[in-house]
Amino acid sequence: MKPLAEVMRPQKLEDFIGQKKILSKGKPLYNLIINKMIPNCILYGPPGTGKTTLANIMANYVDKKFYKLNATTASVKDIQQITESLDSLLNYNGVVIYIDELQHFSKKQQQALLEFIENGRVTLIASTTENPYFAIHKAILSRCNIFQFEALSIKEIAEGLEIAIKRIINEGVEVEYSLEAIKYISEISQGDYRKAYNILELAINSQLKKVKELSIEYIESLNQSHMRADANGDEYYNLLSALQKSIRGSDADAAIHYLARLIKSGNLTAIIRRISVIAAEDIGLAHPNALTVINSGIELALKVGLPEAQIILSEMVIYLATLPKSNSAYLAIASAMSDLENKNMGDIPDHLKDTHYSGAESLGAFGYKYPHDYENNYVNQQYMPENLKNTKYYFTQKNKYEESINRYWKEVK
């Protein structure tokens, strides 16, 4: 028996639910499909958002033979076997090859695809859950249009679930359900249509009584509530990004929300690495002691381990989110690194060069003024290479600590 998600897979564009940004009437992709002008394309987005379904629908609209491969098990040889049969496909105007999870093809395998899609007899439709600009070879990207899929809304999933339930009822299964139960399934599916179907199917098939009752209480008893927390995928890096941006924006509540979702993955190392960066990049010199505090917290979190470490992580995240912020250290090093790539640095000033060897003075390495011999442990001398003389990288920002050091050096210098 086919899974419900497979049974309910729409065959026509008008039955497709979701992705209105790219598939509403009048949108470019919609028009291409209707006009039977299917381009080489990459469908990118989270699991369960309709990528495979749309690929099937696209193939239905053109007079081309449709082949489906999965990059985790397929090889270039599989594609070669398909293309070798092109001349024998008398009733078809070419071939559509759909490759699911294209990112699993090696660079060499991806490059091998090029010869098959260059002449137009083979149309490539690929899908990936990872950012194609990182995961897919550039030569493939240049020959493909990229269409981004988004997680489905609760309303969209609920719409699909109601259609599925009515179909099940029409097939003779007695089902009683509440809209609240449908909404709950939609919520815990986290935008994953396939997951929603699987939960619905489990809820119906796991009941022995004749009339299947779908209630929030019964759905909860299935323990299917989950968050997408693939510690290697795009969604995980989006969560890390959201955590940092929430801390940077001083929103402790949002930061804790994203921390909880990250903890769900169990990847403690990635979390503490990002928190360490945040302490320097976003808190920085507004509160330099944050580095010491965070380092101590990290040591303790590693010593304790999950799940208890979540309390320590929570304290650190709230601490960082509520501190004053400065990115002056980040901007300084970013500017200096940029100059390394774009400017001629010139030589280190002679008086700053190492003098701990005989003959140093004869090579011009002399004249250094030792600051501690002067008042306030400071003396004016050139430190920058001549080519960068008067270049500034560090600019103080408006916070208590940096304003205090700014006042101090104005008095000294």
mmCIF file of C-alpha atoms in Angstrom:
data_model
loop_
_atom_site.group_PDB
_atom_site.id
_atom_site.type_symbol
_atom_site.label_atom_id
_atom_site.label_comp_id
_atom_site.label_asym_id
_atom_site.label_seq_id
_atom_site.Cartn_x
_atom_site.Cartn_y
_atom_site.Cartn_z
ATOM 1 C CA MET A 1 0.000 0.000 0.000
ATOM 2 C CA LYS A 2 1.380 3.390 -1.013
ATOM 3 C CA PRO A 3 1.994 6.009 1.684
ATOM 4 C CA LEU A 4 -0.695 8.676 1.932
ATOM 5 C CA ALA A 5 1.803 11.349 0.846
ATOM 6 C CA GLU A 6 2.333 9.442 -2.409
ATOM 7 C CA VAL A 7 -1.365 8.766 -2.965
ATOM 8 C CA MET A 8 -2.212 12.440 -2.461
ATOM 9 C CA ARG A 9 0.531 13.743 -4.752
ATOM 10 C CA PRO A 10 -1.220 16.112 -7.224
ATOM 11 C CA GLN A 11 -0.802 15.558 -10.951
ATOM 12 C CA LYS A 12 -2.022 18.943 -12.179
ATOM 13 C CA LEU A 13 -0.707 22.438 -11.541
ATOM 14 C CA GLU A 14 -4.084 23.714 -10.341
ATOM 15 C CA ASP A 15 -4.091 21.075 -7.570
ATOM 16 C CA PHE A 16 -0.659 22.065 -6.284
ATOM 17 C CA ILE A 17 -0.777 23.683 -2.819
ATOM 18 C CA GLY A 18 1.742 26.267 -1.652
ATOM 19 C CA GLN A 19 4.653 28.177 -3.221
ATOM 20 C CA LYS A 20 2.449 31.050 -4.367
ATOM 21 C CA LYS A 21 5.486 33.315 -4.764
ATOM 22 C CA ILE A 22 6.697 31.279 -7.729
ATOM 23 C CA LEU A 23 3.586 29.402 -8.890
ATOM 24 C CA SER A 24 0.713 31.877 -8.768
ATOM 25 C CA LYS A 25 -0.974 32.567 -12.106
ATOM 26 C CA GLY A 26 1.143 34.965 -14.121
ATOM 27 C CA LYS A 27 4.392 34.141 -12.313
ATOM 28 C CA PRO A 28 7.301 33.237 -14.649
ATOM 29 C CA LEU A 29 7.538 29.579 -13.587
ATOM 30 C CA TYR A 30 3.766 29.120 -13.886
ATOM 31 C CA ASN A 31 3.815 30.589 -17.404
ATOM 32 C CA LEU A 32 6.763 28.403 -18.443
ATOM 33 C CA ILE A 33 4.937 25.252 -17.355
ATOM 34 C CA ILE A 34 1.669 26.249 -19.056
ATOM 35 C CA ASN A 35 3.584 27.075 -22.251
ATOM 36 C CA LYS A 36 5.377 23.719 -22.063
ATOM 37 C CA MET A 37 8.731 25.511 -22.034
ATOM 38 C CA ILE A 38 10.372 23.668 -19.155
ATOM 39 C CA PRO A 39 13.892 25.044 -18.521
ATOM 40 C CA ASN A 40 16.828 23.391 -16.840
ATOM 41 C CA CYS A 41 16.166 24.263 -13.239
ATOM 42 C CA ILE A 42 17.071 23.651 -9.619
ATOM 43 C CA LEU A 43 14.294 23.519 -7.032
ATOM 44 C CA TYR A 44 15.728 24.533 -3.671
ATOM 45 C CA GLY A 45 14.030 24.400 -0.293
ATOM 46 C CA PRO A 46 13.247 22.435 2.886
ATOM 47 C CA PRO A 47 11.922 18.863 2.821
ATOM 48 C CA GLY A 48 8.222 18.302 2.215
ATOM 49 C CA THR A 49 7.557 21.540 0.339
ATOM 50 C CA GLY A 50 6.572 20.071 -3.041
ATOM 51 C CA LYS A 51 9.820 19.934 -5.034
ATOM 52 C CA THR A 52 9.376 16.339 -6.232
ATOM 53 C CA THR A 53 5.660 16.885 -6.836
ATOM 54 C CA LEU A 54 6.297 19.922 -9.011
ATOM 55 C CA ALA A 55 8.971 18.068 -10.977
ATOM 56 C CA ASN A 56 6.400 15.362 -11.773
ATOM 57 C CA ILE A 57 3.811 17.969 -12.766
ATOM 58 C CA MET A 58 6.302 19.771 -15.006
ATOM 59 C CA ALA A 59 7.080 16.521 -16.790
ATOM 60 C CA ASN A 60 3.348 15.908 -17.324
ATOM 61 C CA TYR A 61 3.054 19.190 -19.230
ATOM 62 C CA VAL A 62 5.655 18.349 -21.861
ATOM 63 C CA ASP A 63 5.913 15.521 -24.367
ATOM 64 C CA LYS A 64 9.116 14.211 -22.859
ATOM 65 C CA LYS A 65 9.986 10.950 -21.180
ATOM 66 C CA PHE A 66 10.372 11.436 -17.420
ATOM 67 C CA TYR A 67 13.121 9.722 -15.433
ATOM 68 C CA LYS A 68 13.652 10.112 -11.722
ATOM 69 C CA LEU A 69 17.001 9.517 -10.031
ATOM 70 C CA ASN A 70 18.261 10.047 -6.515
ATOM 71 C CA ALA A 71 21.804 11.390 -6.273
ATOM 72 C CA THR A 72 22.504 9.339 -3.135
ATOM 73 C CA THR A 73 22.303 6.101 -5.162
ATOM 74 C CA ALA A 74 22.528 7.114 -8.840
ATOM 75 C CA SER A 75 25.665 7.546 -10.924
ATOM 76 C CA VAL A 76 26.678 9.187 -14.189
ATOM 77 C CA LYS A 77 26.360 5.752 -15.785
ATOM 78 C CA ASP A 78 22.617 5.808 -15.018
ATOM 79 C CA ILE A 79 22.309 9.089 -16.917
ATOM 80 C CA GLN A 80 24.364 7.725 -19.818
ATOM 81 C CA GLN A 81 22.013 4.749 -20.100
ATOM 82 C CA ILE A 82 19.044 7.137 -20.292
ATOM 83 C CA THR A 83 20.616 9.325 -22.976
ATOM 84 C CA GLU A 84 21.621 6.299 -25.044
ATOM 85 C CA SER A 85 17.921 5.466 -25.377
ATOM 86 C CA LEU A 86 17.020 8.909 -26.773
ATOM 87 C CA ASP A 87 16.900 7.767 -30.403
ATOM 88 C CA SER A 88 14.531 4.936 -29.544
ATOM 89 C CA LEU A 89 11.991 7.204 -27.852
ATOM 90 C CA LEU A 90 10.053 7.880 -31.032
ATOM 91 C CA ASN A 91 6.951 9.263 -29.335
ATOM 92 C CA TYR A 92 8.789 11.657 -27.072
ATOM 93 C CA ASN A 93 10.383 15.029 -27.750
ATOM 94 C CA GLY A 94 13.404 14.383 -25.584
ATOM 95 C CA VAL A 95 13.886 13.509 -21.929
ATOM 96 C CA VAL A 96 13.347 15.122 -18.537
ATOM 97 C CA ILE A 97 15.730 13.834 -15.902
ATOM 98 C CA TYR A 98 14.787 14.668 -12.339
ATOM 99 C CA ILE A 99 17.665 14.281 -9.871
ATOM 100 C CA ASP A 100 16.649 14.469 -6.238
ATOM 101 C CA GLU A 101 19.225 15.707 -3.702
ATOM 102 C CA LEU A 102 21.666 16.806 -6.408
ATOM 103 C CA GLN A 103 24.120 18.058 -3.771
ATOM 104 C CA HIS A 104 25.098 14.437 -3.128
ATOM 105 C CA PHE A 105 26.677 14.207 -6.583
ATOM 106 C CA SER A 106 30.421 14.862 -6.433
ATOM 107 C CA LYS A 107 31.901 17.786 -8.336
ATOM 108 C CA LYS A 108 33.086 15.387 -11.033
ATOM 109 C CA GLN A 109 29.620 13.832 -11.352
ATOM 110 C CA GLN A 110 27.997 17.255 -11.568
ATOM 111 C CA GLN A 111 30.439 18.295 -14.289
ATOM 112 C CA ALA A 112 29.560 15.152 -16.236
ATOM 113 C CA LEU A 113 25.934 16.327 -16.378
ATOM 114 C CA LEU A 114 26.916 19.284 -18.546
ATOM 115 C CA GLU A 115 27.347 17.328 -21.783
ATOM 116 C CA PHE A 116 23.837 15.904 -21.390
ATOM 117 C CA ILE A 117 22.048 19.230 -20.929
ATOM 118 C CA GLU A 118 24.030 21.345 -23.401
ATOM 119 C CA ASN A 119 22.230 20.281 -26.591
ATOM 120 C CA GLY A 120 18.693 20.642 -25.181
ATOM 121 C CA ARG A 121 17.611 17.043 -25.760
ATOM 122 C CA VAL A 122 17.847 16.430 -22.015
ATOM 123 C CA THR A 123 16.102 18.788 -19.605
ATOM 124 C CA LEU A 124 17.501 18.692 -16.075
ATOM 125 C CA ILE A 125 15.255 19.297 -13.097
ATOM 126 C CA ALA A 126 17.183 18.964 -9.856
ATOM 127 C CA SER A 127 16.163 19.448 -6.262
ATOM 128 C CA THR A 128 18.215 20.142 -3.166
ATOM 129 C CA THR A 129 17.595 20.996 0.457
ATOM 130 C CA GLU A 130 20.949 22.787 0.657
ATOM 131 C CA ASN A 131 21.853 26.225 -0.651
ATOM 132 C CA PRO A 132 22.710 25.590 -4.325
ATOM 133 C CA TYR A 133 25.211 28.446 -4.391
ATOM 134 C CA PHE A 134 27.301 26.448 -1.910
ATOM 135 C CA ALA A 135 26.401 22.860 -2.808
ATOM 136 C CA ILE A 136 26.096 22.869 -6.598
ATOM 137 C CA HIS A 137 28.927 23.267 -9.123
ATOM 138 C CA LYS A 138 29.064 26.720 -10.722
ATOM 139 C CA ALA A 139 28.925 25.372 -14.270
ATOM 140 C CA ILE A 140 25.602 23.674 -13.450
ATOM 141 C CA LEU A 141 24.262 26.830 -11.799
ATOM 142 C CA SER A 142 25.072 28.926 -14.869
ATOM 143 C CA ARG A 143 22.914 26.634 -17.016
ATOM 144 C CA CYS A 144 19.967 26.362 -14.650
ATOM 145 C CA ASN A 145 17.254 28.618 -13.277
ATOM 146 C CA ILE A 146 16.922 28.453 -9.498
ATOM 147 C CA PHE A 147 13.498 28.454 -7.869
ATOM 148 C CA GLN A 148 13.358 28.692 -4.087
ATOM 149 C CA PHE A 149 10.659 26.812 -2.176
ATOM 150 C CA GLU A 150 9.498 27.891 1.273
ATOM 151 C CA ALA A 151 8.060 25.925 4.163
ATOM 152 C CA LEU A 152 4.289 25.706 3.809
ATOM 153 C CA SER A 153 2.056 27.788 6.036
ATOM 154 C CA ILE A 154 -0.222 26.218 8.630
ATOM 155 C CA LYS A 155 -3.207 27.233 6.511
ATOM 156 C CA GLU A 156 -1.801 25.563 3.382
ATOM 157 C CA ILE A 157 -1.038 22.297 5.169
ATOM 158 C CA ALA A 158 -4.463 22.282 6.825
ATOM 159 C CA GLU A 159 -6.063 22.738 3.399
ATOM 160 C CA GLY A 160 -4.220 19.710 2.064
ATOM 161 C CA LEU A 161 -5.045 17.596 5.117
ATOM 162 C CA GLU A 162 -8.759 18.296 4.784
ATOM 163 C CA ILE A 163 -8.655 17.206 1.133
ATOM 164 C CA ALA A 164 -6.833 14.024 2.191
ATOM 165 C CA ILE A 165 -9.366 13.226 4.934
ATOM 166 C CA LYS A 166 -12.289 13.676 2.542
ATOM 167 C CA ARG A 167 -10.618 11.307 0.105
ATOM 168 C CA ILE A 168 -10.090 8.740 2.864
ATOM 169 C CA ILE A 169 -13.755 9.051 3.872
ATOM 170 C CA ASN A 170 -14.845 8.594 0.244
ATOM 171 C CA GLU A 171 -12.881 5.338 0.184
ATOM 172 C CA GLY A 172 -15.054 3.977 3.022
ATOM 173 C CA VAL A 173 -13.051 4.811 6.148
ATOM 174 C CA GLU A 174 -15.116 6.463 8.877
ATOM 175 C CA VAL A 175 -13.246 9.468 10.255
ATOM 176 C CA GLU A 176 -14.354 12.075 12.768
ATOM 177 C CA TYR A 177 -12.103 15.060 13.161
ATOM 178 C CA SER A 178 -11.985 18.593 14.488
ATOM 179 C CA LEU A 179 -10.491 21.601 12.766
ATOM 180 C CA GLU A 180 -8.381 22.105 15.897
ATOM 181 C CA ALA A 181 -6.800 18.669 15.402
ATOM 182 C CA ILE A 182 -6.045 19.460 11.747
ATOM 183 C CA LYS A 183 -4.501 22.763 12.781
ATOM 184 C CA TYR A 184 -2.402 21.025 15.429
ATOM 185 C CA ILE A 185 -1.008 18.546 12.892
ATOM 186 C CA SER A 186 -0.232 21.497 10.609
ATOM 187 C CA GLU A 187 1.606 23.295 13.395
ATOM 188 C CA ILE A 188 3.794 20.402 14.538
ATOM 189 C CA SER A 189 4.712 19.531 10.946
ATOM 190 C CA GLN A 190 6.814 22.721 10.764
ATOM 191 C CA GLY A 191 5.939 23.482 7.149
ATOM 192 C CA ASP A 192 6.670 19.913 5.970
ATOM 193 C CA TYR A 193 3.717 18.651 3.920
ATOM 194 C CA ARG A 194 5.012 15.077 3.813
ATOM 195 C CA LYS A 195 5.396 15.001 7.591
ATOM 196 C CA ALA A 196 1.804 16.218 7.986
ATOM 197 C CA TYR A 197 0.514 13.408 5.770
ATOM 198 C CA ASN A 198 2.576 10.864 7.699
ATOM 199 C CA ILE A 199 1.146 12.050 11.032
ATOM 200 C CA LEU A 200 -2.404 11.920 9.648
ATOM 201 C CA GLU A 201 -1.819 8.431 8.276
ATOM 202 C CA LEU A 202 -0.360 7.252 11.588
ATOM 203 C CA ALA A 203 -3.282 8.734 13.526
ATOM 204 C CA ILE A 204 -5.806 6.834 11.400
ATOM 205 C CA ASN A 205 -3.982 3.521 10.980
ATOM 206 C CA SER A 206 -3.064 3.238 14.673
ATOM 207 C CA GLN A 207 -6.715 3.112 15.781
ATOM 208 C CA LEU A 208 -8.466 -0.265 16.018
ATOM 209 C CA LYS A 209 -12.003 1.047 16.361
ATOM 210 C CA LYS A 210 -14.249 1.407 13.350
ATOM 211 C CA VAL A 211 -14.686 5.165 13.615
ATOM 212 C CA LYS A 212 -11.296 6.885 13.633
ATOM 213 C CA GLU A 213 -11.313 9.925 15.895
ATOM 214 C CA LEU A 214 -8.791 12.680 15.263
ATOM 215 C CA SER A 215 -8.409 14.894 18.319
ATOM 216 C CA ILE A 216 -5.593 17.038 19.648
ATOM 217 C CA GLU A 217 -5.204 14.649 22.599
ATOM 218 C CA TYR A 218 -4.777 11.634 20.340
ATOM 219 C CA ILE A 219 -2.364 13.431 18.012
ATOM 220 C CA GLU A 220 -0.274 14.435 21.039
ATOM 221 C CA SER A 221 -0.145 10.804 22.186
ATOM 222 C CA LEU A 222 1.605 9.903 18.917
ATOM 223 C CA ASN A 223 4.663 11.938 20.008
ATOM 224 C CA GLN A 224 5.300 13.207 16.494
ATOM 225 C CA SER A 225 5.901 16.855 17.362
ATOM 226 C CA HIS A 226 9.325 17.815 16.063
ATOM 227 C CA MET A 227 11.495 20.650 14.891
ATOM 228 C CA ARG A 228 13.690 20.461 11.826
ATOM 229 C CA ALA A 229 17.141 20.257 13.361
ATOM 230 C CA ASP A 230 19.498 18.732 10.822
ATOM 231 C CA ALA A 231 22.873 19.734 12.223
ATOM 232 C CA ASN A 232 24.393 19.809 8.732
ATOM 233 C CA GLY A 233 21.715 21.390 6.576
ATOM 234 C CA ASP A 234 20.781 24.926 5.572
ATOM 235 C CA GLU A 235 18.030 25.099 8.184
ATOM 236 C CA TYR A 236 20.577 24.586 10.953
ATOM 237 C CA TYR A 237 22.811 27.376 9.680
ATOM 238 C CA ASN A 238 19.740 29.592 9.357
ATOM 239 C CA LEU A 239 19.060 28.945 13.048
ATOM 240 C CA LEU A 240 22.645 29.833 13.986
ATOM 241 C CA SER A 241 22.311 33.022 11.952
ATOM 242 C CA ALA A 242 18.983 33.859 13.602
ATOM 243 C CA LEU A 243 20.492 33.278 17.052
ATOM 244 C CA GLN A 244 23.356 35.674 16.373
ATOM 245 C CA LYS A 245 21.156 38.336 14.823
ATOM 246 C CA SER A 246 18.717 38.152 17.743
ATOM 247 C CA ILE A 247 21.531 38.585 20.264
ATOM 248 C CA ARG A 248 22.982 41.392 18.159
ATOM 249 C CA GLY A 249 19.540 43.014 18.150
ATOM 250 C CA SER A 250 19.313 42.654 21.966
ATOM 251 C CA ASP A 251 16.178 40.498 21.768
ATOM 252 C CA ALA A 252 16.746 37.966 24.545
ATOM 253 C CA ASP A 253 13.414 36.200 23.972
ATOM 254 C CA ALA A 254 14.009 35.554 20.268
ATOM 255 C CA ALA A 255 17.578 34.463 21.026
ATOM 256 C CA ILE A 256 16.328 31.899 23.559
ATOM 257 C CA HIS A 257 13.784 30.622 21.033
ATOM 258 C CA TYR A 258 16.473 29.950 18.418
ATOM 259 C CA LEU A 259 18.790 28.505 21.061
ATOM 260 C CA ALA A 260 16.105 25.974 22.009
ATOM 261 C CA ARG A 261 15.743 24.921 18.374
ATOM 262 C CA LEU A 262 19.513 24.536 18.061
ATOM 263 C CA ILE A 263 19.740 22.499 21.265
ATOM 264 C CA LYS A 264 17.195 20.113 19.749
ATOM 265 C CA SER A 265 19.880 19.037 17.261
ATOM 266 C CA GLY A 266 22.286 18.041 20.030
ATOM 267 C CA ASN A 267 25.234 19.777 18.335
ATOM 268 C CA LEU A 268 26.727 21.486 21.375
ATOM 269 C CA THR A 269 30.019 22.267 19.625
ATOM 270 C CA ALA A 270 28.394 24.368 16.892
ATOM 271 C CA ILE A 271 26.356 26.339 19.453
ATOM 272 C CA ILE A 272 29.273 27.246 21.709
ATOM 273 C CA ARG A 273 31.426 28.130 18.706
ATOM 274 C CA ARG A 274 28.808 30.625 17.528
ATOM 275 C CA ILE A 275 28.349 32.054 21.039
ATOM 276 C CA SER A 276 32.119 32.565 21.282
ATOM 277 C CA VAL A 277 32.132 34.513 18.014
ATOM 278 C CA ILE A 278 29.180 36.632 19.136
ATOM 279 C CA ALA A 279 30.989 37.663 22.319
ATOM 280 C CA ALA A 280 33.808 39.159 20.243
ATOM 281 C CA GLU A 281 31.964 40.291 17.125
ATOM 282 C CA ASP A 282 28.827 41.834 18.598
ATOM 283 C CA ILE A 283 29.582 42.619 22.248
ATOM 284 C CA GLY A 284 33.234 43.344 21.680
ATOM 285 C CA LEU A 285 34.777 46.322 23.413
ATOM 286 C CA ALA A 286 31.468 47.516 24.809
ATOM 287 C CA HIS A 287 32.037 44.901 27.498
ATOM 288 C CA PRO A 288 35.442 43.185 26.999
ATOM 289 C CA ASN A 289 34.969 41.008 30.086
ATOM 290 C CA ALA A 290 32.263 39.111 28.179
ATOM 291 C CA LEU A 291 34.994 37.002 26.568
ATOM 292 C CA THR A 292 36.155 35.781 29.974
ATOM 293 C CA VAL A 293 32.629 35.116 31.199
ATOM 294 C CA ILE A 294 31.643 33.246 28.028
ATOM 295 C CA ASN A 295 34.840 31.210 28.048
ATOM 296 C CA SER A 296 34.097 30.103 31.621
ATOM 297 C CA GLY A 297 30.515 29.292 30.685
ATOM 298 C CA ILE A 298 31.652 27.232 27.710
ATOM 299 C CA GLU A 299 34.051 25.207 29.836
ATOM 300 C CA LEU A 300 31.236 24.484 32.263
ATOM 301 C CA ALA A 301 28.778 23.580 29.464
ATOM 302 C CA LEU A 302 31.277 21.127 27.973
ATOM 303 C CA LYS A 303 31.977 19.636 31.377
ATOM 304 C CA VAL A 304 28.270 19.134 32.119
ATOM 305 C CA GLY A 305 27.091 18.203 28.622
ATOM 306 C CA LEU A 306 23.547 18.124 27.288
ATOM 307 C CA PRO A 307 20.784 18.175 28.404
ATOM 308 C CA GLU A 308 21.846 20.044 31.562
ATOM 309 C CA ALA A 309 24.157 22.322 29.568
ATOM 310 C CA GLN A 310 21.065 23.978 28.104
ATOM 311 C CA ILE A 311 20.679 25.955 31.350
ATOM 312 C CA ILE A 312 24.227 27.274 31.070
ATOM 313 C CA LEU A 313 23.720 28.072 27.388
ATOM 314 C CA SER A 314 20.516 29.927 28.239
ATOM 315 C CA GLU A 315 22.301 32.074 30.810
ATOM 316 C CA MET A 316 25.078 32.910 28.367
ATOM 317 C CA VAL A 317 22.666 33.827 25.572
ATOM 318 C CA ILE A 318 20.557 36.087 27.820
ATOM 319 C CA TYR A 319 23.770 37.640 29.202
ATOM 320 C CA LEU A 320 25.028 38.472 25.702
ATOM 321 C CA ALA A 321 21.658 39.704 24.452
ATOM 322 C CA THR A 322 21.292 42.157 27.337
ATOM 323 C CA LEU A 323 24.831 43.578 27.234
ATOM 324 C CA PRO A 324 25.727 46.821 25.419
ATOM 325 C CA LYS A 325 26.969 46.184 21.883
ATOM 326 C CA SER A 326 29.989 47.187 19.822
ATOM 327 C CA ASN A 327 31.378 45.778 16.573
ATOM 328 C CA SER A 328 34.434 48.041 16.461
ATOM 329 C CA ALA A 329 36.854 45.104 16.812
ATOM 330 C CA TYR A 330 35.122 43.232 13.987
ATOM 331 C CA LEU A 331 35.156 46.274 11.693
ATOM 332 C CA ALA A 332 38.820 46.949 12.459
ATOM 333 C CA ILE A 333 40.076 43.496 11.519
ATOM 334 C CA ALA A 334 37.739 43.285 8.522
ATOM 335 C CA SER A 335 39.140 46.546 7.168
ATOM 336 C CA ALA A 336 42.736 45.475 7.785
ATOM 337 C CA MET A 337 42.170 42.105 6.086
ATOM 338 C CA SER A 338 40.641 43.885 3.111
ATOM 339 C CA ASP A 339 43.721 46.097 2.767
ATOM 340 C CA LEU A 340 45.908 42.996 2.664
ATOM 341 C CA GLU A 341 44.073 41.918 -0.470
ATOM 342 C CA ASN A 342 43.835 45.297 -2.166
ATOM 343 C CA LYS A 343 46.827 47.427 -1.203
ATOM 344 C CA ASN A 344 50.605 47.342 -1.382
ATOM 345 C CA MET A 345 51.598 47.125 2.282
ATOM 346 C CA GLY A 346 55.186 48.209 1.902
ATOM 347 C CA ASP A 347 57.957 47.302 4.332
ATOM 348 C CA ILE A 348 57.821 47.285 8.124
ATOM 349 C CA PRO A 349 59.478 50.475 9.465
ATOM 350 C CA ASP A 350 63.164 49.833 10.212
ATOM 351 C CA HIS A 351 62.914 50.834 13.860
ATOM 352 C CA LEU A 352 60.255 48.151 14.481
ATOM 353 C CA LYS A 353 62.271 45.304 13.025
ATOM 354 C CA ASP A 354 63.899 42.612 15.142
ATOM 355 C CA THR A 355 67.268 43.689 16.537
ATOM 356 C CA HIS A 356 68.172 40.497 18.439
ATOM 357 C CA TYR A 357 70.984 39.517 16.098
ATOM 358 C CA SER A 358 74.410 40.892 15.251
ATOM 359 C CA GLY A 359 74.450 43.232 12.290
ATOM 360 C CA ALA A 360 70.852 44.397 12.778
ATOM 361 C CA GLU A 361 71.938 47.997 13.223
ATOM 362 C CA SER A 362 73.990 47.924 10.021
ATOM 363 C CA LEU A 363 70.792 46.918 8.202
ATOM 364 C CA GLY A 364 68.993 49.971 9.555
ATOM 365 C CA ALA A 365 67.094 48.253 12.383
ATOM 366 C CA PHE A 366 67.587 50.926 15.032
ATOM 367 C CA GLY A 367 65.906 54.011 16.409
ATOM 368 C CA TYR A 368 63.039 52.344 18.283
ATOM 369 C CA LYS A 369 61.714 54.384 21.199
ATOM 370 C CA TYR A 370 60.714 52.244 24.184
ATOM 371 C CA PRO A 371 57.315 53.656 25.327
ATOM 372 C CA HIS A 372 57.794 52.626 28.966
ATOM 373 C CA ASP A 373 60.702 55.066 29.208
ATOM 374 C CA TYR A 374 58.314 57.964 28.614
ATOM 375 C CA GLU A 375 55.565 59.706 30.545
ATOM 376 C CA ASN A 376 52.280 57.756 30.631
ATOM 377 C CA ASN A 377 54.138 54.896 28.927
ATOM 378 C CA TYR A 378 53.597 56.548 25.570
ATOM 379 C CA VAL A 379 55.775 58.166 22.922
ATOM 380 C CA ASN A 380 54.803 59.366 19.473
ATOM 381 C CA GLN A 381 56.493 57.373 16.697
ATOM 382 C CA GLN A 382 55.457 55.755 13.419
ATOM 383 C CA TYR A 383 54.229 52.172 13.629
ATOM 384 C CA MET A 384 52.414 51.790 10.320
ATOM 385 C CA PRO A 385 54.302 50.906 7.111
ATOM 386 C CA GLU A 386 55.009 54.046 5.096
ATOM 387 C CA ASN A 387 52.440 53.052 2.459
ATOM 388 C CA LEU A 388 49.715 52.948 5.125
ATOM 389 C CA LYS A 389 50.785 55.953 7.139
ATOM 390 C CA ASN A 390 47.813 57.613 8.938
ATOM 391 C CA THR A 391 45.505 54.720 8.045
ATOM 392 C CA LYS A 392 42.892 54.083 10.753
ATOM 393 C CA TYR A 393 41.248 50.745 11.395
ATOM 394 C CA TYR A 394 39.909 51.124 14.915
ATOM 395 C CA PHE A 395 37.172 53.671 15.590
ATOM 396 C CA THR A 396 35.686 53.855 19.055
ATOM 397 C CA GLN A 397 31.938 53.486 19.366
ATOM 398 C CA LYS A 398 29.451 55.035 21.773
ATOM 399 C CA ASN A 399 29.505 52.877 24.867
ATOM 400 C CA LYS A 400 30.825 53.345 28.380
ATOM 401 C CA TYR A 401 34.103 51.454 27.991
ATOM 402 C CA GLU A 402 35.156 52.749 24.574
ATOM 403 C CA GLU A 403 34.207 56.312 25.433
ATOM 404 C CA SER A 404 36.392 56.086 28.558
ATOM 405 C CA ILE A 405 39.430 54.849 26.617
ATOM 406 C CA ASN A 406 38.790 57.497 23.978
ATOM 407 C CA ARG A 407 38.898 60.230 26.651
ATOM 408 C CA TYR A 408 42.047 58.726 28.166
ATOM 409 C CA TRP A 409 44.019 58.689 24.928
ATOM 410 C CA LYS A 410 42.899 62.179 23.995
ATOM 411 C CA GLU A 411 44.473 63.385 27.223
ATOM 412 C CA VAL A 412 47.676 61.367 26.752
ATOM 413 C CA LYS A 413 48.251 62.050 23.067
#
